[in-house]
XYZ file of C-alpha atoms in Angstrom:
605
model
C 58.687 126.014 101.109
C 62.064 126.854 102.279
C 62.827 123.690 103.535
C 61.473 121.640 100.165
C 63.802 124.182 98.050
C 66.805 122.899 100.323
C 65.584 119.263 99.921
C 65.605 119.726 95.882
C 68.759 121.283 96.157
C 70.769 118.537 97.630
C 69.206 116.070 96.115
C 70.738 117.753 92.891
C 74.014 118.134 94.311
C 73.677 114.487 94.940
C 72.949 114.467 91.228
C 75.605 116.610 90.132
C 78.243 115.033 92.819
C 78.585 111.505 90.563
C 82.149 110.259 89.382
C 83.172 109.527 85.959
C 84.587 106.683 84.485
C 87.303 108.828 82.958
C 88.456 109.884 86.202
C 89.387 106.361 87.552
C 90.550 104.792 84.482
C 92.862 105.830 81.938
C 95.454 105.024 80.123
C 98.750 106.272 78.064
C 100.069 108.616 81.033
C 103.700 109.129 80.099
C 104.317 110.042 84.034
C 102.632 109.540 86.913
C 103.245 110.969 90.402
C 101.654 109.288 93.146
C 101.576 110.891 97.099
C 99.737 109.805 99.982
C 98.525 110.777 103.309
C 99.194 114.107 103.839
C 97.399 114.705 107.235
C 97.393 119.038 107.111
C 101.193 119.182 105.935
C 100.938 121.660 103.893
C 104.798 122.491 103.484
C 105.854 118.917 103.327
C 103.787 118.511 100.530
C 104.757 121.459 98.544
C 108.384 120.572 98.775
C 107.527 116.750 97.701
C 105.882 117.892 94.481
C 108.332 120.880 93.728
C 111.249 117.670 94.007
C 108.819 115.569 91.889
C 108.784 118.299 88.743
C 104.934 119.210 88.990
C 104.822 122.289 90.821
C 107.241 125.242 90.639
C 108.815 127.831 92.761
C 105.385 129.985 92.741
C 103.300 126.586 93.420
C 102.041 127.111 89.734
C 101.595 123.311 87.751
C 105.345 122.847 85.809
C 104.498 119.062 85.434
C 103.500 119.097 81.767
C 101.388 116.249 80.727
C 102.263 114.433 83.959
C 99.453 113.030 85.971
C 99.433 113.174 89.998
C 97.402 110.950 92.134
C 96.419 112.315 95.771
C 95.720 108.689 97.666
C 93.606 110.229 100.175
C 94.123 111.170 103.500
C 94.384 115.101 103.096
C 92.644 115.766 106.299
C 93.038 115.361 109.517
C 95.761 115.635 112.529
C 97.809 118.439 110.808
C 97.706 122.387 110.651
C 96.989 123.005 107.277
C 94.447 120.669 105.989
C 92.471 123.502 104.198
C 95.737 124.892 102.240
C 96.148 121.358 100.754
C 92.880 121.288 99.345
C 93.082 124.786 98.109
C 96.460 123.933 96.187
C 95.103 121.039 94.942
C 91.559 122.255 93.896
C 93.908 125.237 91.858
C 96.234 122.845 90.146
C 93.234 120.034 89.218
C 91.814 123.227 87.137
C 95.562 124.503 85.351
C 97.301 121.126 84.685
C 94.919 120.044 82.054
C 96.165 122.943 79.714
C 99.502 121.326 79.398
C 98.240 118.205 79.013
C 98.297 116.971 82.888
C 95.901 116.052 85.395
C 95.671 115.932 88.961
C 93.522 112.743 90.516
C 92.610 112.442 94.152
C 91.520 109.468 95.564
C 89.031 109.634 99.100
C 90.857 108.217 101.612
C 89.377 107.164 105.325
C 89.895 110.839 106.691
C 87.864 112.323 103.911
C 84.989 109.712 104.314
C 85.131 110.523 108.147
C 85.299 114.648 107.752
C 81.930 114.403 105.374
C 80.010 112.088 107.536
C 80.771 113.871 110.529
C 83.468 111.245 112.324
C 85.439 114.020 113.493
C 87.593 112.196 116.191
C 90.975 113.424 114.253
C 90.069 117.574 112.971
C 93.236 119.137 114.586
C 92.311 122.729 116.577
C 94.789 124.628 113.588
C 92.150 123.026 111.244
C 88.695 124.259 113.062
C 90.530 127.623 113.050
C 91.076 127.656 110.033
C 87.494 127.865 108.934
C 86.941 130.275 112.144
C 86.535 133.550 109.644
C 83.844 131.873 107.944
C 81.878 131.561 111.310
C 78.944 134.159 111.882
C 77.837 134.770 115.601
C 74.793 134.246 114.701
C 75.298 130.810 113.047
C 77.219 129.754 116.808
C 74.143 131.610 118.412
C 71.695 129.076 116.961
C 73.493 126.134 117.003
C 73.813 126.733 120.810
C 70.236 126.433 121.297
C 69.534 123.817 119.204
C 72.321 121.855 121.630
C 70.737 123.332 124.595
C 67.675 121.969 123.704
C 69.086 118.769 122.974
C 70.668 118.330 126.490
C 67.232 119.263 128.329
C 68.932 122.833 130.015
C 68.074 126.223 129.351
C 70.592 128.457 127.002
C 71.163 130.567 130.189
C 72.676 127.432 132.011
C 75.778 127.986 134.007
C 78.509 125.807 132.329
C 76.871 124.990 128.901
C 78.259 127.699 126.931
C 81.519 126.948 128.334
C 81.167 123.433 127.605
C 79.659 124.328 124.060
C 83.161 126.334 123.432
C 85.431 123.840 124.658
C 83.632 121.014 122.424
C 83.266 122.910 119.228
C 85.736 125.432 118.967
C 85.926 128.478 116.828
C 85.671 127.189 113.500
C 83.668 123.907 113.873
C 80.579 125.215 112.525
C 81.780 126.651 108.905
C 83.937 123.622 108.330
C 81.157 121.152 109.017
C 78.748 123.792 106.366
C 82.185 123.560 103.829
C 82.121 119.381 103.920
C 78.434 119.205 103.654
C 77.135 118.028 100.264
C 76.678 121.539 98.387
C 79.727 122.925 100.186
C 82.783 123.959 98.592
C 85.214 120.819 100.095
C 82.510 118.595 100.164
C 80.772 118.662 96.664
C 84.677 118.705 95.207
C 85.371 114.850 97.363
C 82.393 113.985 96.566
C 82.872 113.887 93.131
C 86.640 111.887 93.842
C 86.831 107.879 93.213
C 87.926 105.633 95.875
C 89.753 103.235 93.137
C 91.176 104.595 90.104
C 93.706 102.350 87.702
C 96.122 104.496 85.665
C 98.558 102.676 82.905
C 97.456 99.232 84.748
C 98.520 100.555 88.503
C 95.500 101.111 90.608
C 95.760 103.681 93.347
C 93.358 102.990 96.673
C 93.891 104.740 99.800
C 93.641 101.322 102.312
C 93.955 98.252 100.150
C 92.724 95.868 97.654
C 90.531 94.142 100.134
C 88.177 91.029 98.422
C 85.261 93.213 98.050
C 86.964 95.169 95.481
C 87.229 91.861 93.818
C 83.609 91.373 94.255
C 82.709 94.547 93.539
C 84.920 95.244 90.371
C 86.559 98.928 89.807
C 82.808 100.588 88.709
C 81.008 98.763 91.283
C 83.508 100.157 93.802
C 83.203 103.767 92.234
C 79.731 103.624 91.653
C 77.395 101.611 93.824
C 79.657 101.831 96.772
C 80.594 105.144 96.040
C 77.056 106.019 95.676
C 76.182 104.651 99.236
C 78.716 107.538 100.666
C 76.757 110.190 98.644
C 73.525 108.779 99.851
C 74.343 108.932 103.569
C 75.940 112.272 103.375
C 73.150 114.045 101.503
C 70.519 112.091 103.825
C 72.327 113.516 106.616
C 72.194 117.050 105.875
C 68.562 116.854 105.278
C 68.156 115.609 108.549
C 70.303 118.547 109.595
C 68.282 120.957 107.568
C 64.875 119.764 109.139
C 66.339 120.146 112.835
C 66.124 116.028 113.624
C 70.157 116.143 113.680
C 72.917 118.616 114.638
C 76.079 119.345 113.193
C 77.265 118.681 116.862
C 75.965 114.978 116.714
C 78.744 112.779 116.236
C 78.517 110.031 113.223
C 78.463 107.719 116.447
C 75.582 109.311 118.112
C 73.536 109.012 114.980
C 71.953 105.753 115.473
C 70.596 105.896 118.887
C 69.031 109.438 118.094
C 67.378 107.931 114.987
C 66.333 104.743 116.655
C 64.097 106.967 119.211
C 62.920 109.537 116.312
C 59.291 110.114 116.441
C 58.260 111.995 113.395
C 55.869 114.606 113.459
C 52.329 114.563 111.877
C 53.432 117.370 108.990
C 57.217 115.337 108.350
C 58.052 115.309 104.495
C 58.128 112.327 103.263
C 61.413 113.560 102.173
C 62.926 113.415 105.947
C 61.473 110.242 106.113
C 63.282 108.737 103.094
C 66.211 110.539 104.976
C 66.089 108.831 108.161
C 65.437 105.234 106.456
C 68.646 105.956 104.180
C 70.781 106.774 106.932
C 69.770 104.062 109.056
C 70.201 101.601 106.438
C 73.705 102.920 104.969
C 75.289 103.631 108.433
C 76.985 100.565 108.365
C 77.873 100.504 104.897
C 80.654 98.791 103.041
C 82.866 100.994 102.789
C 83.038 102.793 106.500
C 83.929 98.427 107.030
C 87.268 97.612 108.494
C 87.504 95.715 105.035
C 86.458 98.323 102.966
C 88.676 99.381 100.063
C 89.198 102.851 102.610
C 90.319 101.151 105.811
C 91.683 97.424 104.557
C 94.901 96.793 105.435
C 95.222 93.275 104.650
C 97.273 94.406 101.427
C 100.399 95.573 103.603
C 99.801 93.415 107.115
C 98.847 89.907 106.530
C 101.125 86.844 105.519
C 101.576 86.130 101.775
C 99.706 82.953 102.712
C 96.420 85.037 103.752
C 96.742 87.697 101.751
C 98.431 86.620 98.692
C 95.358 85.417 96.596
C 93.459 87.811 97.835
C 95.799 90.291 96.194
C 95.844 88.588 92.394
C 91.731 88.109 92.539
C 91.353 91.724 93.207
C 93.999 92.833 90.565
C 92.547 91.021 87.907
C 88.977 92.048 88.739
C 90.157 95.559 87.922
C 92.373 94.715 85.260
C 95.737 96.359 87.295
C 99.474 94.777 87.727
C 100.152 96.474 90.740
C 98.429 98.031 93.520
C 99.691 101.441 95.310
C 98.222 101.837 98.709
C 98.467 104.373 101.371
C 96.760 104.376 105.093
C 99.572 102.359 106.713
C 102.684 104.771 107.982
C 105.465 101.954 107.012
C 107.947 100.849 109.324
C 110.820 102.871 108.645
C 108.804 105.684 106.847
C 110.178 105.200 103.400
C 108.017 103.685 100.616
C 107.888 100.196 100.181
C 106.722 97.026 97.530
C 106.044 93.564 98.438
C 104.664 90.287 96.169
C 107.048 91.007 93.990
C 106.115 94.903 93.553
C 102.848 93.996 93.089
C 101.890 96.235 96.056
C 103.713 99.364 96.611
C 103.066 101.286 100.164
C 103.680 104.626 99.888
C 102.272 106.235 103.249
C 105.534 107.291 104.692
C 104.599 109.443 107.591
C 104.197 113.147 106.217
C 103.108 114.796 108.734
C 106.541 114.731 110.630
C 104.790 116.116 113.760
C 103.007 113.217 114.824
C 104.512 110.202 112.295
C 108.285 111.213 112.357
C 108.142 110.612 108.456
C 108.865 112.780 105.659
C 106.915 113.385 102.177
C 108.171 110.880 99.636
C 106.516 110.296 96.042
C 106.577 107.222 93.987
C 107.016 107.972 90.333
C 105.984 105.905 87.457
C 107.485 106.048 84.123
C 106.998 104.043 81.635
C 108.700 100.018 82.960
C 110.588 102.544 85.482
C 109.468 102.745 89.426
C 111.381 105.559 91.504
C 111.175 107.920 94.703
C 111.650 111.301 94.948
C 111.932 112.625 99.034
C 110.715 115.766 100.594
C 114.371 116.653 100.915
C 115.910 115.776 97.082
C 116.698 112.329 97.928
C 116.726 109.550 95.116
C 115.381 109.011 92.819
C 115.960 105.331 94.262
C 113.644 102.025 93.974
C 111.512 101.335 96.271
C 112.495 99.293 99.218
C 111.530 95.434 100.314
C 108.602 95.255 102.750
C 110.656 93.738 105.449
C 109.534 90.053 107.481
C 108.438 91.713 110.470
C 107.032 89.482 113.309
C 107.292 91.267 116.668
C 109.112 94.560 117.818
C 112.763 94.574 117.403
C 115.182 97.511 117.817
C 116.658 99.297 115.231
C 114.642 97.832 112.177
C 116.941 94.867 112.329
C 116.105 92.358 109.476
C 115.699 88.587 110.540
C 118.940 88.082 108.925
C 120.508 90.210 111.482
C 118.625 88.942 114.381
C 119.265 85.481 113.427
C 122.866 85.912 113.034
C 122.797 88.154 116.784
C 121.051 85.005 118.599
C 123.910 82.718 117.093
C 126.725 85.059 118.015
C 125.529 87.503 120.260
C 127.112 87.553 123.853
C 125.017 86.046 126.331
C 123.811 88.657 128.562
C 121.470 86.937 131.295
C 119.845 84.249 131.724
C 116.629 83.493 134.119
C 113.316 81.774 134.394
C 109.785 83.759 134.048
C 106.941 83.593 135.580
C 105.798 80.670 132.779
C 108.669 78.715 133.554
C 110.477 79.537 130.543
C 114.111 79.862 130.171
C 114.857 83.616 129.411
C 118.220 84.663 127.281
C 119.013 88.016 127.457
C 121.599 88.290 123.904
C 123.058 91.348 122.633
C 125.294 92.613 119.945
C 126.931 95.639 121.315
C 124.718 98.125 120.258
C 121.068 96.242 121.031
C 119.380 93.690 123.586
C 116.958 91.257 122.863
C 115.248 88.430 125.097
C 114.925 85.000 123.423
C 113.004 81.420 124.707
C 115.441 79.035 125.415
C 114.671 75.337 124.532
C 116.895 72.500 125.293
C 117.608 70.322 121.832
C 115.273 67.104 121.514
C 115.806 63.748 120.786
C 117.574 62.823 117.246
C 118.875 66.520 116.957
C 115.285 67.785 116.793
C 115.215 71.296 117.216
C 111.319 72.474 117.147
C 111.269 75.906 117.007
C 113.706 76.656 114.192
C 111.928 74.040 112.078
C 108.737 75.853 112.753
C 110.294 79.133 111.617
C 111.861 78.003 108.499
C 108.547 75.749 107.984
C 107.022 79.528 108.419
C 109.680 81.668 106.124
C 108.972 78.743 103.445
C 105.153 79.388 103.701
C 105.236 82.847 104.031
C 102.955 82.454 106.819
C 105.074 85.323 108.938
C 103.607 84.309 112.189
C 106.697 82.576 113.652
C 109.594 84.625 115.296
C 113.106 84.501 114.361
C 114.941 81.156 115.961
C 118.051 79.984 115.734
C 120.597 77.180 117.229
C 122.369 78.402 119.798
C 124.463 76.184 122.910
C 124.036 78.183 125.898
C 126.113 77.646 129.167
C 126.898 74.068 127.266
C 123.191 73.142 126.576
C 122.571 72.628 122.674
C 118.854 73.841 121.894
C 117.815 76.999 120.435
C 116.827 80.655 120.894
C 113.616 81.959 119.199
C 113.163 85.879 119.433
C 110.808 87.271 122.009
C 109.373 90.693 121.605
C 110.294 93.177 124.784
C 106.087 94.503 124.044
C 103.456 91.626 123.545
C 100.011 90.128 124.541
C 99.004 87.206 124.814
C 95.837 85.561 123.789
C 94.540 84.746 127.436
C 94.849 88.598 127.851
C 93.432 89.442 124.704
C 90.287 87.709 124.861
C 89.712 88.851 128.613
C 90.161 92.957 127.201
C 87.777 91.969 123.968
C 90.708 94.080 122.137
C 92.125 93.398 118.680
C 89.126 94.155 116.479
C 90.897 96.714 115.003
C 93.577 94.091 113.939
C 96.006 95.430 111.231
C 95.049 91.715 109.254
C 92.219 90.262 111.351
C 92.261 88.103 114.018
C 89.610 85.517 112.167
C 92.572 85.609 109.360
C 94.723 85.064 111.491
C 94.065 81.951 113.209
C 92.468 80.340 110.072
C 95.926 80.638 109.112
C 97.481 79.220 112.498
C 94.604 75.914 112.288
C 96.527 74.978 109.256
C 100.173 75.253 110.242
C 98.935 73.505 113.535
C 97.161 70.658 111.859
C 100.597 70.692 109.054
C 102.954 70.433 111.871
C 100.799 68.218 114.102
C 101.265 70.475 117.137
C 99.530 69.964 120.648
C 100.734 72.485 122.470
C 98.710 75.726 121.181
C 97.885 77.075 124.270
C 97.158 80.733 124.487
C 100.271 81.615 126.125
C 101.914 80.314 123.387
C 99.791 82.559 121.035
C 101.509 86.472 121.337
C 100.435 89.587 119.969
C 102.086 92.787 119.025
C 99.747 95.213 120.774
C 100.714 97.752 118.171
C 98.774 95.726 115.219
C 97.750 92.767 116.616
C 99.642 90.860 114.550
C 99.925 87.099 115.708
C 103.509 85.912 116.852
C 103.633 81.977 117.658
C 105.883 80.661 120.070
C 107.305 77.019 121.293
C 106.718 74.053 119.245
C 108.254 71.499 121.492
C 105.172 69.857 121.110
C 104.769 69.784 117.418
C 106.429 67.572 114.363
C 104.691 64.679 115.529
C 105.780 61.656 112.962
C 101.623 60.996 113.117
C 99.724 61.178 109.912
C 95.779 63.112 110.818
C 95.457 65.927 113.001
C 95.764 66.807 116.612
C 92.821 65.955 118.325
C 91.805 69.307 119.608
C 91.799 70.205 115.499
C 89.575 66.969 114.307
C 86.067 68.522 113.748
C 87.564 72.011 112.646
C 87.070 72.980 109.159
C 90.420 74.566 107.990
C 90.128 77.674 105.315
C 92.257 75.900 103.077
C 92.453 78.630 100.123
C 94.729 78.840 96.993
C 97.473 80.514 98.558
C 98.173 77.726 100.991
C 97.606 75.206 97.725
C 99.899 76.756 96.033
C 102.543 76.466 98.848
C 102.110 72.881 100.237
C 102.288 72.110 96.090
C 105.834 74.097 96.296
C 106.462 71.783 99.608
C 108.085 69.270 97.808
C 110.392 66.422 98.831
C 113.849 67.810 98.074
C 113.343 71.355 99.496
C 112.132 69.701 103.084
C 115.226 67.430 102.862
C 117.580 70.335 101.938
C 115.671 72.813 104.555
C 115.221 70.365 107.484
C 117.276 67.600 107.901
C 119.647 69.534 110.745
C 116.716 69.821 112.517
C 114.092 67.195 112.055
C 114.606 63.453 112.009
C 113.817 61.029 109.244
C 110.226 60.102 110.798
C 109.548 63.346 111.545
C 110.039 64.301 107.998
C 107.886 61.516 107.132
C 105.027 62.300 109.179
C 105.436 66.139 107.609
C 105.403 65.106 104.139
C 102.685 62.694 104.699
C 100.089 65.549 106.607
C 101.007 67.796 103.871
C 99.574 65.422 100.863
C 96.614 65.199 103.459
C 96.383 68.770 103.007
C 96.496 68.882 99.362
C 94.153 66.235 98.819
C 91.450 67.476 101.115
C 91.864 70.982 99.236
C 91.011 68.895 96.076
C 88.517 67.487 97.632
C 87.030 70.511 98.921
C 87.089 71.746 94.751
């Protein structure tokens, strides 16, 4: 009976726990005040919204009919995960009585904390739930993890293996997140996508299932599939097949060797089915709307399209995303401000950032800092395309390769010609290549081929005579991988824009620029992201019409970003861009594989 009455229970909290519509779309909010990843710091948070107008002295709401959007990531890493949600629970309940609201979005961290991914739970944030924590409750989840390992209770070692792997703490905060506890019926009642005065707000990105899915499906049937697993989880927990100790990795291969008892409800049945079929669902995905980070990593040329599908499946103008730390930890827009990035590091601790909210007011876009800062616009996302020191923008580095003093110069174990440039203040190493024939200089045509794309694969180059050899420099990263390497480690599925992207992308500036010398030490990575970085195209620019024959039976992912910028290709701007640097023929043969191009896209239609 006991264990029905629990069963009934959560199945109405999984009832009770549903979003609603006017919590993810609304519009007419004079102000909006949008903050991101927060990661347990607390203080850094408090000072952002005091500096924003929302919160006062005494942490009481002061932001009058303002609205504030939390784009997920409260949890995880920091101290004082738990104060954040308390704050934030308190001011959700007093800003409607001045005519505010306070919106929080579930980010990847909250997904993981309810689902029982703990990998990131900082030791502050276990003991901060360690009050909560009965003996007794530790007592019995001891044995039920002695049993589980096969040893007796009395075993020397496993309670001091027990400790060590789930602290003081770990217990009550896995009861708080479960579906009818006090954190975890309040996220599970949060959106994943919400659009506010035609901005939406997601926590990773705008990947194309959210144009699939739409901003209900998204909220509700993928939504839904987190509230199934979670609930079906806890009744497993309740009915002893699971632990809180098992990991959300561990899950599987304890389910796949269940063997249900002769009295099982049908209810832990149903439970086991659900969580074996929604384990892998949507939106845990590396492309789900929580994880994606296509929005802020890929090339305009991948990503681009993606971007406007998704924006007018949800009827939004902009998209403000959080989940990547940028670069130099201060909040960013790119496509034209139709993605704003606004995960600048909070937790100082571990991301060297600082809070910073972006504030929407009517037409105007601002940030407010942690410190008082601003209000300022937001800055460009910066061309980034391997590792350089001191942020330096490709203007800069192009400029240092032309100018800088030659530092060294050597041969590597590839048989490339090294330069060593600097400016004063920073080295960098660069690929030598002697000029061609007819002034043809192959890798700065590929890189202004690439900045004309917005492909963002190809590293800075530049013409440069060194020790009385004209040719040209092209920027090599001091950290990379190359693609020999990163096939033999099977790393880079965790890709900051996928690898599949990726080189769908490359097959079509290979087959544009008719190159034959791909090989995979010519394809870099930065190990950071795995972000793609080509290199030498000596063997490229062909005058050839076709492909290169090593690209003849593949079957290029021509999509309407790269229609849109062969069609913007045109005539004059290859003559004005290109004719230091590629020959007549050459030219030819690049004007005459990009109407190949177009018309096989046409085709394709």
């Amino acid at each position: 009976m006991l264990r029905l009455t629990k069963l009934l229970f959560l199945a109405a909290v999984l009832a009770c726990a549903s979003t609603n519509a006017d919590d993810w779309q609304i519009d007419g909010a004079s102000r909006v005040v949008a903050i991101s990843d927060i990661h347990g710091a607390y203080d850094a948070m408090v000072e952002t919204l005091q500096r924003s107008d929302v919160i006062d002295e005494q942490l009481n709401w002061s932001g009058d009919d303002a609205h504030v959007v939390v784009v997920g990531d409260i949890l995880d890493r920091g101290p004082r995960s738990r104060d954040a949600m308390d704050l934030l629970m308190r001011l959700e309940g007093e800003a409607p009585s001045a005519g505010g609201a306070v919106h929080v979005l579930i980010g990847n961290h909250e997904s993981m904390n309810l689902i029982g991914d703990l990998r990131y739970v900082s030791k502050s944030e276990y003991a901060a739930f360690a009050a909560d924590e009965t003996p007794e409750e530790r007592q019995q989840w001891f044995e039920g993890y002695a049993k589980r390992q096969g040893a007796e209770a009395s075993s020397d070692g496993l309670r001091e293996k027990f400790e060590r792997q789930f602290p003081a703490g770990f217990f009550a905060l896995r009861r708080a997140f479960r579906p009818d506890g006090v954190y975890g019926r309040w996220l599970l009642a949060k959106p994943v996508l919400a659009v506010i005065n035609g901005t939406a707000f997601v926590h990773g990105g705008l990947s194309p299932l959210v144009a699939e899915l739409g901003l209900d499906g998204v909220n509700r049937g993928l939504k839904n599939e987190l509230l199934e697993y979670d609930s079906a989880q806890q009744v497993l927990i309740d009915a002893g097949v699971l632990l809180p100790t098992d990991s959300y990795y561990e899950i599987d291969g304890l389910l796949a060797n269940f063997m249900p008892a002769l009295d099982e409800s049908s209810a832990v049945l149903d439970a086991v089915a659900t969580v074996q079929r929604l384990g892998q669902s949507d939106l845990f995905d590396p492309d789900g709307p929580l994880w994606y980070r296509g929005s802020v990593s890929c090339g305009g040329l991948i990503e681009e399209h993606r971007l406007d599908a998704a924006l007018e499946a949800i009827a939004a103008v902009r998209v403000v995303v959080g989940h990547t730390p940028t670069l130099n930890r201060r909040i960013l827009q790119r496509f034209d401000g139709r993605v704003i990035e606004i995960d600048t590091g909070m937790l100082n601790a571990y991301y060297k950032g600082r809070g910073n909210a972006l504030v929407l007011e009517g037409d105007a876009i601002s940030v407010v800092t942690q410190s008082g800062d601003g209000p300022t616009a937001p800055l460009s996302h910066p061309r980034y395309v391997g590792s350089r020191p001191s942020m330096m923008s490709p203007e800069d580095l192009q400029r240092m390769l032309e100018t800088g003093e030659i530092v060294s110069q050597q041969k590597d174990a590839a048989d490339r010609t090294i330069v060593k440039v600097s400016d004063g203040r920073d080295t960098v190493s660069a690929i030598f290549k002697k000029r061609g024939a007819r002034g043809f200089y192959p890798d700065v045509a590929a890189y202004r081929l690439d900045r004309m794309l917005e492909l963002d694969m190809v590293p800075v180059s530049a013409m440069r005579v060194v020790n009385g050899v004209d040719g040209s420099l092209q920027f090599l990263p001091a950290r990379f991988s190359d693609e020999m390497r990163r096939s033999a480690s099977g790393r880079g599925g965790g890709a900051s824009c996928s690898i599949q992207d990726q080189w769908g992308a490359m097959y079509v500036f290979d087959v544009l620029i008719y190159n034959e010398g791909r090989s995979q030490q010519r394809m870099l990575y930065d190990p950071s992201d795995w972000r793609l970085i080509l290199t030498e195209h000596d063997r490229a620019f062909s005058s050839r019409k076709g492909r290169p024959r090593h690209l003849n039976s593949l079957s290029l992912e021509l999509n309407d970003g790269w229609k849109q910028a062969l069609s913007e290709m045109t005539d004059e701007r290859l003559d004005e861009r290109f004719s230091d640097v590629l020959d007549k023929r050459r030219l030819k043969g690049l004007r005459a594989r990009r109407d190949e191009l177009l018309a096989s896209f046409a085709g394709e239609r």
